Each structure stands twice: as structure tokens, then as C-alpha cells.
PDB file of C-alpha atoms in Angstrom:
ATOM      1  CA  UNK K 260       0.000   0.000   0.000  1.00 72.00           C
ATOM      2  CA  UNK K 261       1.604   3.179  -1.265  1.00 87.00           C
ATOM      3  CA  UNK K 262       2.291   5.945   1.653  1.00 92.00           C
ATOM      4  CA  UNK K 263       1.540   9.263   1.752  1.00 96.00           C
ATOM      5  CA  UNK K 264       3.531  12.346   3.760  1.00 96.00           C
ATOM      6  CA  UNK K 265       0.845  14.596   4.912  1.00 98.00           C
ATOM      7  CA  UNK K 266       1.062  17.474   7.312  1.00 97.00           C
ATOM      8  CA  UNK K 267      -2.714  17.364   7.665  1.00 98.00           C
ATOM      9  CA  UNK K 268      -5.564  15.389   6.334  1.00 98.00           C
ATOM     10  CA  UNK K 269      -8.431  17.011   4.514  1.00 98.00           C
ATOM     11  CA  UNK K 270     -11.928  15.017   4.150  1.00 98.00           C
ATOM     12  CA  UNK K 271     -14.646  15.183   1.831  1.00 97.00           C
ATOM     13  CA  UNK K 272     -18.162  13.958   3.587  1.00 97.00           C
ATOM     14  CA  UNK K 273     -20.187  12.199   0.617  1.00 95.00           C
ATOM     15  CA  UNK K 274     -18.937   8.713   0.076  1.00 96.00           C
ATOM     16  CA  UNK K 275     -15.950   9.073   2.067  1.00 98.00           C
ATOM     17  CA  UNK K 276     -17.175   9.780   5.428  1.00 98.00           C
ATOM     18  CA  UNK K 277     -20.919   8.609   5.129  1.00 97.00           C
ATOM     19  CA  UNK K 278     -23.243   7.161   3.068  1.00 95.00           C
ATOM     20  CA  UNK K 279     -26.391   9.325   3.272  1.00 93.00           C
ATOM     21  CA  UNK K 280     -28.294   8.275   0.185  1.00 92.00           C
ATOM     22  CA  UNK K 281     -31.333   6.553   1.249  1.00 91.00           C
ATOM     23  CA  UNK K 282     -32.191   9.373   3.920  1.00 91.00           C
ATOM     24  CA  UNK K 283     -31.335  12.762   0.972  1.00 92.00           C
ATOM     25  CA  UNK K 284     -33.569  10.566  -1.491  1.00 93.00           C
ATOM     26  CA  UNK K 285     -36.985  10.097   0.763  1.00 92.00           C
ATOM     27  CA  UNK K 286     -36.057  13.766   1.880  1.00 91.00           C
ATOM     28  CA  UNK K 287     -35.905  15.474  -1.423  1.00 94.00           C
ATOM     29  CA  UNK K 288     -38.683  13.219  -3.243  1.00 95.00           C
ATOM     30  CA  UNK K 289     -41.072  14.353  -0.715  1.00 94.00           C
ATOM     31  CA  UNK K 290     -40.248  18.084  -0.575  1.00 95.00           C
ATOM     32  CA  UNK K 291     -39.962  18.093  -4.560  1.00 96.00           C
ATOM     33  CA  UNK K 292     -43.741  16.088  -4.116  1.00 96.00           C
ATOM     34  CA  UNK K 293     -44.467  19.327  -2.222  1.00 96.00           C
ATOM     35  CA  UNK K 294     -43.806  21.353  -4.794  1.00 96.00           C
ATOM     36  CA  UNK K 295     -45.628  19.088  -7.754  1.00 96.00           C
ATOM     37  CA  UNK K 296     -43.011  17.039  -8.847  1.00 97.00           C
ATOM     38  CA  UNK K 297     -43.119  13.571  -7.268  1.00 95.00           C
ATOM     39  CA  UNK K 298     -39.942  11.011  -8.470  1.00 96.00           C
ATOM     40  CA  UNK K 299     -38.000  13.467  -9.903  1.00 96.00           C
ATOM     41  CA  UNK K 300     -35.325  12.796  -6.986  1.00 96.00           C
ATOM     42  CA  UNK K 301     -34.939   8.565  -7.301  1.00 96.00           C
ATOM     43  CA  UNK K 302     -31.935   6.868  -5.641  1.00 94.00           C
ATOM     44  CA  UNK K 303     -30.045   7.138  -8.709  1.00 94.00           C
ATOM     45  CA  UNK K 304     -30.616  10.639  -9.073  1.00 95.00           C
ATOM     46  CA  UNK K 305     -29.536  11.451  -5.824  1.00 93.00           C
ATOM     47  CA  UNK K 306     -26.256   9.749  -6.694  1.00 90.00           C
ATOM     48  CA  UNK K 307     -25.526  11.651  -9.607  1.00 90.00           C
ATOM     49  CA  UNK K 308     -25.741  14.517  -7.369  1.00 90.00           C
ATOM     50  CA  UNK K 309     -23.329  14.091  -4.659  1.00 87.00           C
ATOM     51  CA  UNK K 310     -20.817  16.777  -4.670  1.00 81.00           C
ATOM     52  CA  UNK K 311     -22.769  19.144  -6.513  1.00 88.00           C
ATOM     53  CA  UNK K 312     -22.917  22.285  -5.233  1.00 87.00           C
ATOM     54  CA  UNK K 313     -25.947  24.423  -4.862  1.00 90.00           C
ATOM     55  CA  UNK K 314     -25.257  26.244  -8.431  1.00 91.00           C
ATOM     56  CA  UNK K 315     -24.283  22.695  -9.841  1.00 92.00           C
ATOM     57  CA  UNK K 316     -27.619  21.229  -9.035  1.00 95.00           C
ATOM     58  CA  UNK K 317     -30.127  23.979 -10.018  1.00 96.00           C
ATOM     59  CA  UNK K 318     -28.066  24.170 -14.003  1.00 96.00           C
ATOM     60  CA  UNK K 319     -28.965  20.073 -13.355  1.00 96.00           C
ATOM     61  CA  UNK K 320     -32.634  20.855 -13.065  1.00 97.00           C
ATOM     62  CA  UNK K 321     -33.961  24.737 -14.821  1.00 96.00           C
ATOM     63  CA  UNK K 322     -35.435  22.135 -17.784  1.00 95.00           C
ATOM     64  CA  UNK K 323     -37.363  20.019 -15.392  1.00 96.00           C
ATOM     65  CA  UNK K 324     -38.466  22.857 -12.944  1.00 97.00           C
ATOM     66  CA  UNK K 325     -38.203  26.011 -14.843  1.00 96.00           C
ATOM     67  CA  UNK K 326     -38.420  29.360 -13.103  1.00 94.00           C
ATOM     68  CA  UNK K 327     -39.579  27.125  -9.949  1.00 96.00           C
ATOM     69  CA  UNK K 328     -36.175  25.321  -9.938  1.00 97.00           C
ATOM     70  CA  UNK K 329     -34.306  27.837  -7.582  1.00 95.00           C
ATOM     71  CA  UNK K 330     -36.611  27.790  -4.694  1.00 96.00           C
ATOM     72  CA  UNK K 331     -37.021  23.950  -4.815  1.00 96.00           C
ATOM     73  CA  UNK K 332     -33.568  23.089  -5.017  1.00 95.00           C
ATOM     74  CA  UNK K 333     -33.221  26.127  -2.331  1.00 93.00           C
ATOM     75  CA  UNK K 334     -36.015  24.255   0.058  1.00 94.00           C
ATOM     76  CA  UNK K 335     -34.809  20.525  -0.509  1.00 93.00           C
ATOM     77  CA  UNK K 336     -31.351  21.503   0.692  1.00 89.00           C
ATOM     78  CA  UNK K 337     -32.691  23.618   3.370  1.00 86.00           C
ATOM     79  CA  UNK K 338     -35.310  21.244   4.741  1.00 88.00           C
ATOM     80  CA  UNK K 339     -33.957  18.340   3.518  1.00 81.00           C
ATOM     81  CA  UNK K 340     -30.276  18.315   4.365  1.00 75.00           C
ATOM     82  CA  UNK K 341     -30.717  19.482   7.819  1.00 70.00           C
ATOM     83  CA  UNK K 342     -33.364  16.764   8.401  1.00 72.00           C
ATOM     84  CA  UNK K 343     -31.630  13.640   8.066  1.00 82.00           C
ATOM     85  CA  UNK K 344     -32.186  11.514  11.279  1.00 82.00           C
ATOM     86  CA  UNK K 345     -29.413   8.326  12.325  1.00 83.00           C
ATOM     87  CA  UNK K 346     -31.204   5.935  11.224  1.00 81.00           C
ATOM     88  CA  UNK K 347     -31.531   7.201   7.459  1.00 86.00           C
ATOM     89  CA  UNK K 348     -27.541   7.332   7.178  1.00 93.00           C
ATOM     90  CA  UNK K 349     -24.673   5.137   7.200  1.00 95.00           C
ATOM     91  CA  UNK K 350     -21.471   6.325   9.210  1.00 97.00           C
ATOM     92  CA  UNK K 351     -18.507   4.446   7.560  1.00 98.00           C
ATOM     93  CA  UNK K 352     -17.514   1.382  10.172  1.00 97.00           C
ATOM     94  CA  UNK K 353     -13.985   2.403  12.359  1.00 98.00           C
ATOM     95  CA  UNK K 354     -14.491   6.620  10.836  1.00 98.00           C
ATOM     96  CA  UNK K 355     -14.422   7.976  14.801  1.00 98.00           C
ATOM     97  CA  UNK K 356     -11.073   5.201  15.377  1.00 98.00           C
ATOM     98  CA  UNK K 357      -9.491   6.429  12.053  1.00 98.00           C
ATOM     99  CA  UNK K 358      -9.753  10.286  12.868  1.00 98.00           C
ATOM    100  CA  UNK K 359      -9.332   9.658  16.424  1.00 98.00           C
ATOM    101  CA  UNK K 360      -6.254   8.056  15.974  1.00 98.00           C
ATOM    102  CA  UNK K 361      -5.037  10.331  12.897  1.00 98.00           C
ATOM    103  CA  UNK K 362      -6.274  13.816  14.959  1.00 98.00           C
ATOM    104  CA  UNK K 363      -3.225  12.651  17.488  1.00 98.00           C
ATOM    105  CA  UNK K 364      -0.657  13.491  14.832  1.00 97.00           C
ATOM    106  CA  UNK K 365      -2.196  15.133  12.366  1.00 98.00           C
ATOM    107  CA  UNK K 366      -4.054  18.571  11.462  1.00 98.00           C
ATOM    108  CA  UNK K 367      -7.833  17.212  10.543  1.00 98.00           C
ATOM    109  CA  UNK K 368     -10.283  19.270   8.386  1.00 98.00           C
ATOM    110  CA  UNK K 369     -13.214  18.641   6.432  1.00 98.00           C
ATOM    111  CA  UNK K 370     -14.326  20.709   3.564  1.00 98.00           C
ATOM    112  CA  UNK K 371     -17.583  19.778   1.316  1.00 95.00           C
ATOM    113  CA  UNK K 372     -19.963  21.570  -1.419  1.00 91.00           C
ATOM    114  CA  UNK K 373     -22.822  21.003   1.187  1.00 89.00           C
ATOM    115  CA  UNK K 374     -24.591  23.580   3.445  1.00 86.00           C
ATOM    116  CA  UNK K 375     -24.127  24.274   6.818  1.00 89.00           C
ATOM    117  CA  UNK K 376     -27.048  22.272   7.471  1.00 87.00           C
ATOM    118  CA  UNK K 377     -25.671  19.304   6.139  1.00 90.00           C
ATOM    119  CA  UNK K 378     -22.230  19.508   7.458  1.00 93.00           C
ATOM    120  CA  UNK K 379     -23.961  20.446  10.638  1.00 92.00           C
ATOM    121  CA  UNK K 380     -25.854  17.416  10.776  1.00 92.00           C
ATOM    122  CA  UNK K 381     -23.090  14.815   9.648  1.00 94.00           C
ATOM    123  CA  UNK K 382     -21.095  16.120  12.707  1.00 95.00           C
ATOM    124  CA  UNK K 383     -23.848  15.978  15.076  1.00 94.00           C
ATOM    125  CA  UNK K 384     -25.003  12.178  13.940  1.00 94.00           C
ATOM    126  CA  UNK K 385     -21.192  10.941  13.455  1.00 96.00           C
ATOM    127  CA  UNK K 386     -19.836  12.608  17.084  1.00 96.00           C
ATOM    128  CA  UNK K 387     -16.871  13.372  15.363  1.00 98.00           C
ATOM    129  CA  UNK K 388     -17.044  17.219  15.588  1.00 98.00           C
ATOM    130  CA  UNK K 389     -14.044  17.035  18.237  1.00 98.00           C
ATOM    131  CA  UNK K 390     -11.477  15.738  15.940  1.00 98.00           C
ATOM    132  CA  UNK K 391     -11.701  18.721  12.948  1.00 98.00           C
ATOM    133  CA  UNK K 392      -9.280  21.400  13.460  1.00 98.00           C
ATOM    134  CA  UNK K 393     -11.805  23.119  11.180  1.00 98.00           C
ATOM    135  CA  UNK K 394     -15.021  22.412   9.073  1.00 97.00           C
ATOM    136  CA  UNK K 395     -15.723  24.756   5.292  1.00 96.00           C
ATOM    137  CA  UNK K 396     -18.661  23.865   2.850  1.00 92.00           C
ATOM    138  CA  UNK K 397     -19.816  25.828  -0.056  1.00 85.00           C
ATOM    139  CA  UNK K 398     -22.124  27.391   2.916  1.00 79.00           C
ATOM    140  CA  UNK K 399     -19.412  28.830   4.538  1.00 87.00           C
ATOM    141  CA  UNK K 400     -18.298  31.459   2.610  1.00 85.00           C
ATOM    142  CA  UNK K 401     -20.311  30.719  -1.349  1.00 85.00           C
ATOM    143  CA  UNK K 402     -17.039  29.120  -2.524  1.00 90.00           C
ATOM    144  CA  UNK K 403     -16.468  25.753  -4.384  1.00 89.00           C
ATOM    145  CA  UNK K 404     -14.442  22.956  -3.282  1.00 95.00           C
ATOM    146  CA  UNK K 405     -11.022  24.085  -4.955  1.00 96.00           C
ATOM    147  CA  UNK K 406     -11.471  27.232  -3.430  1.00 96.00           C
ATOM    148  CA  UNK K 407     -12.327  26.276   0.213  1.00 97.00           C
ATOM    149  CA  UNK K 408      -8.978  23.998   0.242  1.00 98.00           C
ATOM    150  CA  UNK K 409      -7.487  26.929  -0.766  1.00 97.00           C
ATOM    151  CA  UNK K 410      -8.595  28.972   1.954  1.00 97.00           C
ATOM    152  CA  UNK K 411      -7.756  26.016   4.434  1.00 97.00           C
ATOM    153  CA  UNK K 412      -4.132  25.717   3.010  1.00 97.00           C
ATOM    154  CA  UNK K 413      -3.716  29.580   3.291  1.00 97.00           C
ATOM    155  CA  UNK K 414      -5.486  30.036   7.140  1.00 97.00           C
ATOM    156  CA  UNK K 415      -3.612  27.472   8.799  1.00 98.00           C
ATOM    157  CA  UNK K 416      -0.224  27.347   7.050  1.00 98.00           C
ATOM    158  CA  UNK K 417      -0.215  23.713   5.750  1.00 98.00           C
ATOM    159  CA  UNK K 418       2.319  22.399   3.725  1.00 97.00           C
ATOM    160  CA  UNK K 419       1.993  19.228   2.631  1.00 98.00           C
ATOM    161  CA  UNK K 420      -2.246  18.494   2.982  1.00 98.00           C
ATOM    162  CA  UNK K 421      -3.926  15.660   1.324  1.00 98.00           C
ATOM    163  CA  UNK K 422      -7.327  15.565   0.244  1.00 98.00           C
ATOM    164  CA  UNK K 423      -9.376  12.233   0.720  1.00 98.00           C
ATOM    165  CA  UNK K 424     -12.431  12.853  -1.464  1.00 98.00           C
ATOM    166  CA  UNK K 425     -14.603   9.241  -3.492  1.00 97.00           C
ATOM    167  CA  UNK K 426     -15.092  11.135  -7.291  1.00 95.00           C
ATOM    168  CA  UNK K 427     -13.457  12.991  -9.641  1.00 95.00           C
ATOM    169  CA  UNK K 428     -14.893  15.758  -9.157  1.00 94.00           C
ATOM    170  CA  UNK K 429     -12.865  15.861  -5.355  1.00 97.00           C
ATOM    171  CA  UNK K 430      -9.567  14.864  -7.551  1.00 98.00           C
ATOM    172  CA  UNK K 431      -9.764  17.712  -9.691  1.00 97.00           C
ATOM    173  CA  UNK K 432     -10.780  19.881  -6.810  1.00 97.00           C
ATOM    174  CA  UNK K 433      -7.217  18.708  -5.059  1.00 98.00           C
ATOM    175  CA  UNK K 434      -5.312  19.304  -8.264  1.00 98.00           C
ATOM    176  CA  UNK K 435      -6.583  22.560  -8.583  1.00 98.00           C
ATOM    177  CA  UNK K 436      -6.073  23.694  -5.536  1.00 98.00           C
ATOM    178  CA  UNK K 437      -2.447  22.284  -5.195  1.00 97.00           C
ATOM    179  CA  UNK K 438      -2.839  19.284  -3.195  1.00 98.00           C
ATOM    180  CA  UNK K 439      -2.449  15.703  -2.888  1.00 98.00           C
ATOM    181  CA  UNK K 440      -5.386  13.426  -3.474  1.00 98.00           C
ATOM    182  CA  UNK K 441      -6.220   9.909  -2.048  1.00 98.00           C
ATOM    183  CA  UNK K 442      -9.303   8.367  -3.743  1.00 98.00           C
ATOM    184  CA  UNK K 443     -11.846   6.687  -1.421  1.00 98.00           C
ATOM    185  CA  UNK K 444     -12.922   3.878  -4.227  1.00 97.00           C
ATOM    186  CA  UNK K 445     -15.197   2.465  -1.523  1.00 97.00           C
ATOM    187  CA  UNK K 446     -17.462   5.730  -2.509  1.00 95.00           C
ATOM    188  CA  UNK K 447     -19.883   7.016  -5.237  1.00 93.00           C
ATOM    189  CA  UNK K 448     -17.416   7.690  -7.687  1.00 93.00           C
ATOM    190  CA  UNK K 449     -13.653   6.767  -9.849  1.00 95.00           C
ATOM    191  CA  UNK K 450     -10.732   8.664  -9.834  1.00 97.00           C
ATOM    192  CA  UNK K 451      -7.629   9.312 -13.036  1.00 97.00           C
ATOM    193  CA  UNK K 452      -4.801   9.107 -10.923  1.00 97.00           C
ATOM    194  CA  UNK K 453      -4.890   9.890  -7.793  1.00 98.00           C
ATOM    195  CA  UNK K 454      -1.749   9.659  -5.066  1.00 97.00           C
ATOM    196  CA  UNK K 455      -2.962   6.826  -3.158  1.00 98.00           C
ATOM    197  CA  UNK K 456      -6.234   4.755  -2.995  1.00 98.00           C
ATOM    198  CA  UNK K 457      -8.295   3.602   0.272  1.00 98.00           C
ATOM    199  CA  UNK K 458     -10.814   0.538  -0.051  1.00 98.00           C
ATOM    200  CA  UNK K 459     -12.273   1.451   3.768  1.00 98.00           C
ATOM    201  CA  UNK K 460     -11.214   4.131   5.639  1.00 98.00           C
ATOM    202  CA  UNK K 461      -9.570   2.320   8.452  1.00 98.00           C
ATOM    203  CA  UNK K 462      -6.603   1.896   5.860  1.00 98.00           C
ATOM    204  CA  UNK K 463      -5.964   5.812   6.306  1.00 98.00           C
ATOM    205  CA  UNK K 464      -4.202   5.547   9.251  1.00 97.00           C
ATOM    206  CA  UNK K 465      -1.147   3.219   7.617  1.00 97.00           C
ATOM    207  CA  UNK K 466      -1.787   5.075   3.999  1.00 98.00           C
ATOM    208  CA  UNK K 467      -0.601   8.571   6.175  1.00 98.00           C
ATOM    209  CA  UNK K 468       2.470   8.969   7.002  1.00 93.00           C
TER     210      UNK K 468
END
């Protein structure tokens, strides 16, 4: 298993943290059936989805929705996101060990293209608020994921992060913003070329060096 040397360890949340699929999809189907569009949000839909940001997902839907699809996107991620109870989600077995255990000798942060909400909510469910040095979404300050590693990178001084992220879309994110990128293949998505690769995130901990 190839190492990595890592000042700090940066996390995406979807597919690499949790799997929150099956609670976002009963969520958003029944706040879109609010609005008059039943099944427009299936399981499959909600998959293309993850680690879109707000902007991402409303260019997704205008030609289903139309002039509507701001404010129902808007509401499903309000509502919906910051709903999610325990038992709708799926906290990766041995996460709390692995950032436990990594937190002890290494700078942790997590930065996502969710809302507040959402991040909020992961953190409360998962308990594992304690071990992030700091947390940045798309929420935080209306910047994409590139961006917000950026800002991380800059605000505490790190050197030598790594991103952990389960799509391309996280890879390019890392490339962009200067970083090294391990690919969580146990996620929702594939990766070009990434650094490293993880099959469960328990192998973090001897992937970090």
C-alpha cells in the first residue's frame, strides 16, 4: 500500500465519510412532491448529485423545474439536508477510530460543497465534531471545493495536505487547488490518478504517514 507524507488530512463527507443516500432521497422526493413534482429525486438521481454544489444542481434541473427550480432546489437543501435523522444514514464502520487516531498526529479538516445544514448534521449524527481542526462547505463562505482547500491551506499554514475525497470531481478539486489526493474507491465515484487509494477508511491511518 503506497504511503503518503501529509502534514494534515483534509476530508470530503459524501462517500468518504458517510453514506447518506437513502435518507437525501426520501427527503428530497417528498419536498420536490411538495412542490408538484413527485420522483424526480430517485436513488439514482440522488447519486448523480453528490458533490454538486448548490449552483451545480439547479443548471442540473432549470429544464425540469423552470423558473420554480431555484426555490425547490433552495427548500430541498434547506429542509432536507438538515433533516436527516441516524437511522436514514450510514457512518462508515472504524471513521471515529481512524480520525481519532489520525487527529493525534495530524491537522484534521473537512471541507464539502454542502450547506451548513448538512455539514452540521453529519457532525452531530457521526460525534466526530471534536477531531476537525476546522469544518468549510460551499455554505461557509459561497465558494467551491477548490477554493475552500485553498482557503484552508492559506489560514492554517499547511504544507503538505492531502485531500481524501470518493469522485473525480474531489480529484480535480485537489489538483486545482495544489494538493495531494487519495481516492476513497469504496465511494460514489472513480478517480484518473490519484496519489494513493483507500478501499475502507480504516486503511488511512497506515496510507498517512
Amino acid at each position: 500500500m503506497k504511503k503518503i507524507e501529509a502534514d494534515s488530512v483534509i476530508f470530503d463527507l459524501d462517500g468518504t465519510m458517510w453514506d447518506s443516500l437513502d435518507g437525501l432521497t426520501r427527503a428530497w422526493d417528498r419536498i420536490a412532491g411538495e412542490h408538484g413534482y413527485p420522483g424526480v429525486f430517485t436513488f439514482e438521481a440522488m447519486k448523480g448529485l453528490m458533490g454538486f454544489t448548490e449552483k451545480d444542481i439547479v443548471d442540473k434541473y432549470t429544464e425540469v423545474f423552470g423558473e420554480e427550480t431555484g426555490p425547490i432546489v433552495s427548500d430541498c437543501l434547506d429542509r432536507g439536508d438538515g433533516s436527516l435523522e441516524e437511522d436514514c444514514v450510514v457512518i462508515y464502520e472504524g471513521l471515529a477510530e481512524t480520525l481519532a487516531e489520525l487527529s493525534s498526529r495530524k491537522s484534521l479538516f473537512l471541507v464539502s460543497n454542502c450547506k451548513t445544514s448538512y455539514m452540521d448534521r453529519f457532525l452531530d449524527i457521526s460525534g466526530c465534531r471534536k477531531y476537525f481542526t476546522s469544518c468549510v462547505c460551499e455554505g461557509t463562505y459561497g465558494m467551491p471545493k477548490a477554493e475552500n482547500i485553498m482557503r484552508i491551506c492559506s489560514d492554517f499554514g499547511l504544507k503538505t495536505p492531502v485531500y481524501v475525497g470518493d469522485t473525480i470531481k474531489d480529484e480535480k478539486a485537489s489538483r486545482k487547488a495544489g494538493v495531494q489526493f487519495i481516492h476513497a474507491n469504496y465511494g460514489f465515484g472513480t478517480a484518473e490518478a490519484p496519489d494513493a487509494v483507500i478501499s475502507c477508511i480504516t486503511q488511512l491511518s497506515d496510507v498517512v504517514k
